[in-house]
mmCIF file of C-alpha atoms in Angstrom:
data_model
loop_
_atom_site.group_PDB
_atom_site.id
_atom_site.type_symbol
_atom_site.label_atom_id
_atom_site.label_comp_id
_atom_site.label_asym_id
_atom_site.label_seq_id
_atom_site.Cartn_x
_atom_site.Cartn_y
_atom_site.Cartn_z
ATOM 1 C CA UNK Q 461 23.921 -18.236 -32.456
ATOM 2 C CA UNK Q 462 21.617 -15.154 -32.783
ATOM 3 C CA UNK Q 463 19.601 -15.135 -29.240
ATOM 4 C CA UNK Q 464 16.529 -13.703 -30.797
ATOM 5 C CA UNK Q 465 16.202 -16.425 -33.196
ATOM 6 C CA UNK Q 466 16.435 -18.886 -30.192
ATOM 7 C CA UNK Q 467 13.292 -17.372 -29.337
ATOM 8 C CA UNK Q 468 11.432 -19.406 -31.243
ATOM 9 C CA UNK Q 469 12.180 -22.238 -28.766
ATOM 10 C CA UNK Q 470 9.913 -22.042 -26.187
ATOM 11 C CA UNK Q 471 13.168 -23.648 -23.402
ATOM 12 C CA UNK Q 472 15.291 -20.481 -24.711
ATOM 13 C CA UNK Q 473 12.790 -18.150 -24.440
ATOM 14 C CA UNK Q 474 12.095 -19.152 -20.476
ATOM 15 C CA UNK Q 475 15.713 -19.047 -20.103
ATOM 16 C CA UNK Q 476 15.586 -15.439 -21.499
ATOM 17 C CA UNK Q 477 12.867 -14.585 -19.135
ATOM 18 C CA UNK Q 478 10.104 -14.127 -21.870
ATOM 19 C CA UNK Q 479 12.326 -11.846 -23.782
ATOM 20 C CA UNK Q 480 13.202 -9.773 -21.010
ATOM 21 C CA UNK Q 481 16.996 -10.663 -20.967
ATOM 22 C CA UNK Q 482 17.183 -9.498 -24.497
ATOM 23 C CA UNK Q 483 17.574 -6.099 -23.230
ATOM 24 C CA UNK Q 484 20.696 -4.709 -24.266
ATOM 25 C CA UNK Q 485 21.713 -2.869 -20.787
ATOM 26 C CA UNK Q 486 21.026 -4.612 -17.618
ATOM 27 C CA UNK Q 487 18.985 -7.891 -18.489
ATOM 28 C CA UNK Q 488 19.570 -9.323 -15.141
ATOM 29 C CA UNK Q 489 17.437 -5.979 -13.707
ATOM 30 C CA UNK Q 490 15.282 -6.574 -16.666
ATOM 31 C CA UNK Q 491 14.850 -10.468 -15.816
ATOM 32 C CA UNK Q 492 13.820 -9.471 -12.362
ATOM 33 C CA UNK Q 493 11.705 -6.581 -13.169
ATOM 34 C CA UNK Q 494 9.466 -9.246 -14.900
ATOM 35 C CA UNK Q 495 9.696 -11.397 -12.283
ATOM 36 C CA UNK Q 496 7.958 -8.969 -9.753
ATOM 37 C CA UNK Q 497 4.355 -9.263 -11.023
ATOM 38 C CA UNK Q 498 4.410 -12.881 -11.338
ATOM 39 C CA UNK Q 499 5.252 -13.296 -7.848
ATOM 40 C CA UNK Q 500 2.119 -10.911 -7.185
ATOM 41 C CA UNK Q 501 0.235 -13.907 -8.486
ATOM 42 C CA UNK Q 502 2.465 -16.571 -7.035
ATOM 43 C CA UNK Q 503 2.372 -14.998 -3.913
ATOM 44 C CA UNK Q 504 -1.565 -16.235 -3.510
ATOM 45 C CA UNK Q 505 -0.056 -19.322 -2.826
ATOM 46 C CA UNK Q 506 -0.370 -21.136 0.323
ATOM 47 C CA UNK Q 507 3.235 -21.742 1.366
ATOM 48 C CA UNK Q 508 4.258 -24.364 1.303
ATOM 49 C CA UNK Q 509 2.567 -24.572 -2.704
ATOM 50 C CA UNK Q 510 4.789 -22.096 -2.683
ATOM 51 C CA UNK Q 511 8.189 -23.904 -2.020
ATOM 52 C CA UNK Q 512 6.677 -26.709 -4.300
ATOM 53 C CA UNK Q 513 6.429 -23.713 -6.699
ATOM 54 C CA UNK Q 514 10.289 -22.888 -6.217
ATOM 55 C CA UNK Q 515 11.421 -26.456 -6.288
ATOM 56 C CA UNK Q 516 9.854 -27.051 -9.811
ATOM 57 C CA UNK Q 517 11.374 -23.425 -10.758
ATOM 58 C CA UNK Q 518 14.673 -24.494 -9.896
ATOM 59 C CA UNK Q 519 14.705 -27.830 -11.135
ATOM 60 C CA UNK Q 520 12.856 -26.262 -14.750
ATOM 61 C CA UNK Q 521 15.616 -23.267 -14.315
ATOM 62 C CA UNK Q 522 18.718 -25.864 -14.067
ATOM 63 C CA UNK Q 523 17.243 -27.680 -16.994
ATOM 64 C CA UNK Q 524 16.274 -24.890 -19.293
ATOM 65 C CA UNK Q 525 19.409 -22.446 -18.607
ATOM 66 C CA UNK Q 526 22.129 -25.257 -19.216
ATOM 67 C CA UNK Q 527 20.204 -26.243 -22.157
ATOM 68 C CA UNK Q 528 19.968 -22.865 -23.656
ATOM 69 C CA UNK Q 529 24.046 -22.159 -22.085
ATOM 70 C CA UNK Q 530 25.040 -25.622 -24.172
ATOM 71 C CA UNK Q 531 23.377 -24.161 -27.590
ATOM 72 C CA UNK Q 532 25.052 -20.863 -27.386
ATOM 73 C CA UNK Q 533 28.093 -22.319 -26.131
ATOM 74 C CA UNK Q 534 28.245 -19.889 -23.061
ATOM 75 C CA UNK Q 535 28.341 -20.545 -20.013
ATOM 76 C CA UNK Q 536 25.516 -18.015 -18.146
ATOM 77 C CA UNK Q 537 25.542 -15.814 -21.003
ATOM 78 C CA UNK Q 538 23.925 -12.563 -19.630
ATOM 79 C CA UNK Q 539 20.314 -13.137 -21.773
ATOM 80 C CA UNK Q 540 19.876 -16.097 -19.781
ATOM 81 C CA UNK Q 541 17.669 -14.469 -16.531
ATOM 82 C CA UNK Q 542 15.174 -17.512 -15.410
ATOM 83 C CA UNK Q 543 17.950 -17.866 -12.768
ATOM 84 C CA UNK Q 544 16.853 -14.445 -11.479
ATOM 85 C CA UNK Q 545 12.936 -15.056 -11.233
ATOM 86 C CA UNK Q 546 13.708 -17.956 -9.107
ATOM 87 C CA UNK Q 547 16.552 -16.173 -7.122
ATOM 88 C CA UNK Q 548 13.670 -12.817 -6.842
ATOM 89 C CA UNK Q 549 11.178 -15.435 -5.622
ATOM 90 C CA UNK Q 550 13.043 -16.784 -3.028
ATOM 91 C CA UNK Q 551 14.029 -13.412 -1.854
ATOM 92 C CA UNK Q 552 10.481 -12.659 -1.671
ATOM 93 C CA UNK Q 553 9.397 -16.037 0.658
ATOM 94 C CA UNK Q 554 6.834 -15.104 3.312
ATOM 95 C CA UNK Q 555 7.152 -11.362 1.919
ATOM 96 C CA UNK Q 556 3.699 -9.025 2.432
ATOM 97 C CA UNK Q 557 2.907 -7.807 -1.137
ATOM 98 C CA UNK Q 558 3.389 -4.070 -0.244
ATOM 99 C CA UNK Q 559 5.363 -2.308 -2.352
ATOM 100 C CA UNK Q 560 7.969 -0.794 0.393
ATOM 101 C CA UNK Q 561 8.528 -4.900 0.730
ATOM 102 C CA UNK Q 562 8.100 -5.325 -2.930
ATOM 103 C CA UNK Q 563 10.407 -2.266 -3.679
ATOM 104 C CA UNK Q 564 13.388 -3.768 -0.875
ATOM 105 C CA UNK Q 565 13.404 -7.403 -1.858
ATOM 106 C CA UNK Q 566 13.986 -6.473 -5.859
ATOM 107 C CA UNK Q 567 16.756 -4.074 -4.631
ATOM 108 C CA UNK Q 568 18.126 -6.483 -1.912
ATOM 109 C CA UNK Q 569 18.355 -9.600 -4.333
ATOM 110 C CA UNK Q 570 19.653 -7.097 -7.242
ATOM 111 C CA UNK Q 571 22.067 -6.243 -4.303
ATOM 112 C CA UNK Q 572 23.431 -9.699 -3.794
ATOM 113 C CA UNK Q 573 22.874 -10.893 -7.355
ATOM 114 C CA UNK Q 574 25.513 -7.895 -8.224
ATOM 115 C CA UNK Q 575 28.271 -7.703 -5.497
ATOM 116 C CA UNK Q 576 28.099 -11.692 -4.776
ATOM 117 C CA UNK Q 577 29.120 -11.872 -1.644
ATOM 118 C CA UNK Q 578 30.923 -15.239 -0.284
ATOM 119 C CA UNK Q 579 30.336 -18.058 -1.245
ATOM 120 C CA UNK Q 580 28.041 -16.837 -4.092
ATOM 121 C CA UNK Q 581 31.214 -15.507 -6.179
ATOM 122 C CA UNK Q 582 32.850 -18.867 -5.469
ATOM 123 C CA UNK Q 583 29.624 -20.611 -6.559
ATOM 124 C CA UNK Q 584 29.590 -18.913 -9.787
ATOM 125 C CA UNK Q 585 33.066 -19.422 -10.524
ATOM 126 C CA UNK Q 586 33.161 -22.802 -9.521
ATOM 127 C CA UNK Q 587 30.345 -24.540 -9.945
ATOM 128 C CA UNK Q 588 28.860 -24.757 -13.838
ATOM 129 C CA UNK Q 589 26.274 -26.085 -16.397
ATOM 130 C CA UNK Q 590 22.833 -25.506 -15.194
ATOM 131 C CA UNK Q 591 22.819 -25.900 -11.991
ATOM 132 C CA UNK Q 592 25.800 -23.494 -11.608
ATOM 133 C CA UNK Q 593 24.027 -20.747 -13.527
ATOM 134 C CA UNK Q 594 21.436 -21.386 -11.411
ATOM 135 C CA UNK Q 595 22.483 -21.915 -7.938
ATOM 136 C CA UNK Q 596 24.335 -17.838 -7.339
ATOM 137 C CA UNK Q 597 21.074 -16.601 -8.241
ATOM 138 C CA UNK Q 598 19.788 -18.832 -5.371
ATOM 139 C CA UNK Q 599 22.006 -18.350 -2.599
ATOM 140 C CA UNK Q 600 21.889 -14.244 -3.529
ATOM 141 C CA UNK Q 601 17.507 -15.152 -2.724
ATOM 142 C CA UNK Q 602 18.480 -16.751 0.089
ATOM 143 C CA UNK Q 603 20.612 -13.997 0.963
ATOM 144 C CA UNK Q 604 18.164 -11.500 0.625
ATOM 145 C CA UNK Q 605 15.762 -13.528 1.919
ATOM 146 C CA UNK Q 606 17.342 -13.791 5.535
ATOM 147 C CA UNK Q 607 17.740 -9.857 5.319
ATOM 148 C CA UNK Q 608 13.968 -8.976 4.583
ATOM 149 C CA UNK Q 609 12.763 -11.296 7.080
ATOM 150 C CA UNK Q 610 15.062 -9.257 10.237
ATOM 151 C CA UNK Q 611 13.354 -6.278 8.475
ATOM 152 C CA UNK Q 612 9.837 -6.854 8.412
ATOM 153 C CA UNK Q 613 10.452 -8.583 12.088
ATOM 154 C CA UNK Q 614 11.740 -5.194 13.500
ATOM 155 C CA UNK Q 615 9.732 -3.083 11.077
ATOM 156 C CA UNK Q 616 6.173 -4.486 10.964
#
């Protein structure tokens, strides 16, 4: 099925990231670029509104992206990027919204989100539907997470 006509479905077009893993090179980087000035405004959360934020995310995310996987009969078809807004956010937990932090957790989770370490490669080969397209994306925030965190306890 043509992606841009799922569009018109407002669960596809979250699971493309508002259009933004329509892009024909990259949509993953794409996904996440757009994810970076929402979490400027999620960031104003108080956090733990903010891990409320990410459970409804995730929950929404393993919804939306298996539903939108099951209608183009792909599994994690590379348009589908709300996995990577949730994954970004999570990177960016407890993160100061500076852009040298900014700037490191976007290249940190792209980091993870592209070499997937262990277990995230096993997660994504393993593990499927919704939650599976979801769940790499998570562990690479996590991941990153853990890593920006040491930093900006030695740094700042």
């Amino acid at each position: 099925m043509n992606t841009y006509a799922l569009c018109r479905n407002p669960i596809h077009l979250a699971s493309f990231g508002f259009g933004s893993g329509l892009a024909p090179k990259a949509p993953g980087t794409f996904g996440t670029l757009l994810a970076v000035p929402l979490w400027l405004g999620l960031n104003q959360l108080e956090l733990p509104w903010y891990l409320a934020m990410l459970a409804a995310t995730f929950a929404f995310g393993v919804f939306c992206c298996g539903y939108t996987a099951k209608a183009m009969g792909v599994h994690d078809h590379g348009s589908i990027v709300w996995d990577e807004f949730v994954g970004f956010w999570i990177a960016m937990i407890a993160v100061p919204a500076e852009p040298l932090w900014i700037v490191a957790g976007f290249a940190l989770f792209r980091l993870f989100d592209i070499a997937k370490p262990w277990p995230i490669k096993w997660l994504d080969r393993k593990v499927h539907g919704g939650f599976g397209i979801m769940i790499d994306d998570v562990l690479a925030g996590v991941f990153a997470a853990v890593v920006l965190q040491v930093l900006i306890h030695y740094v700042v």
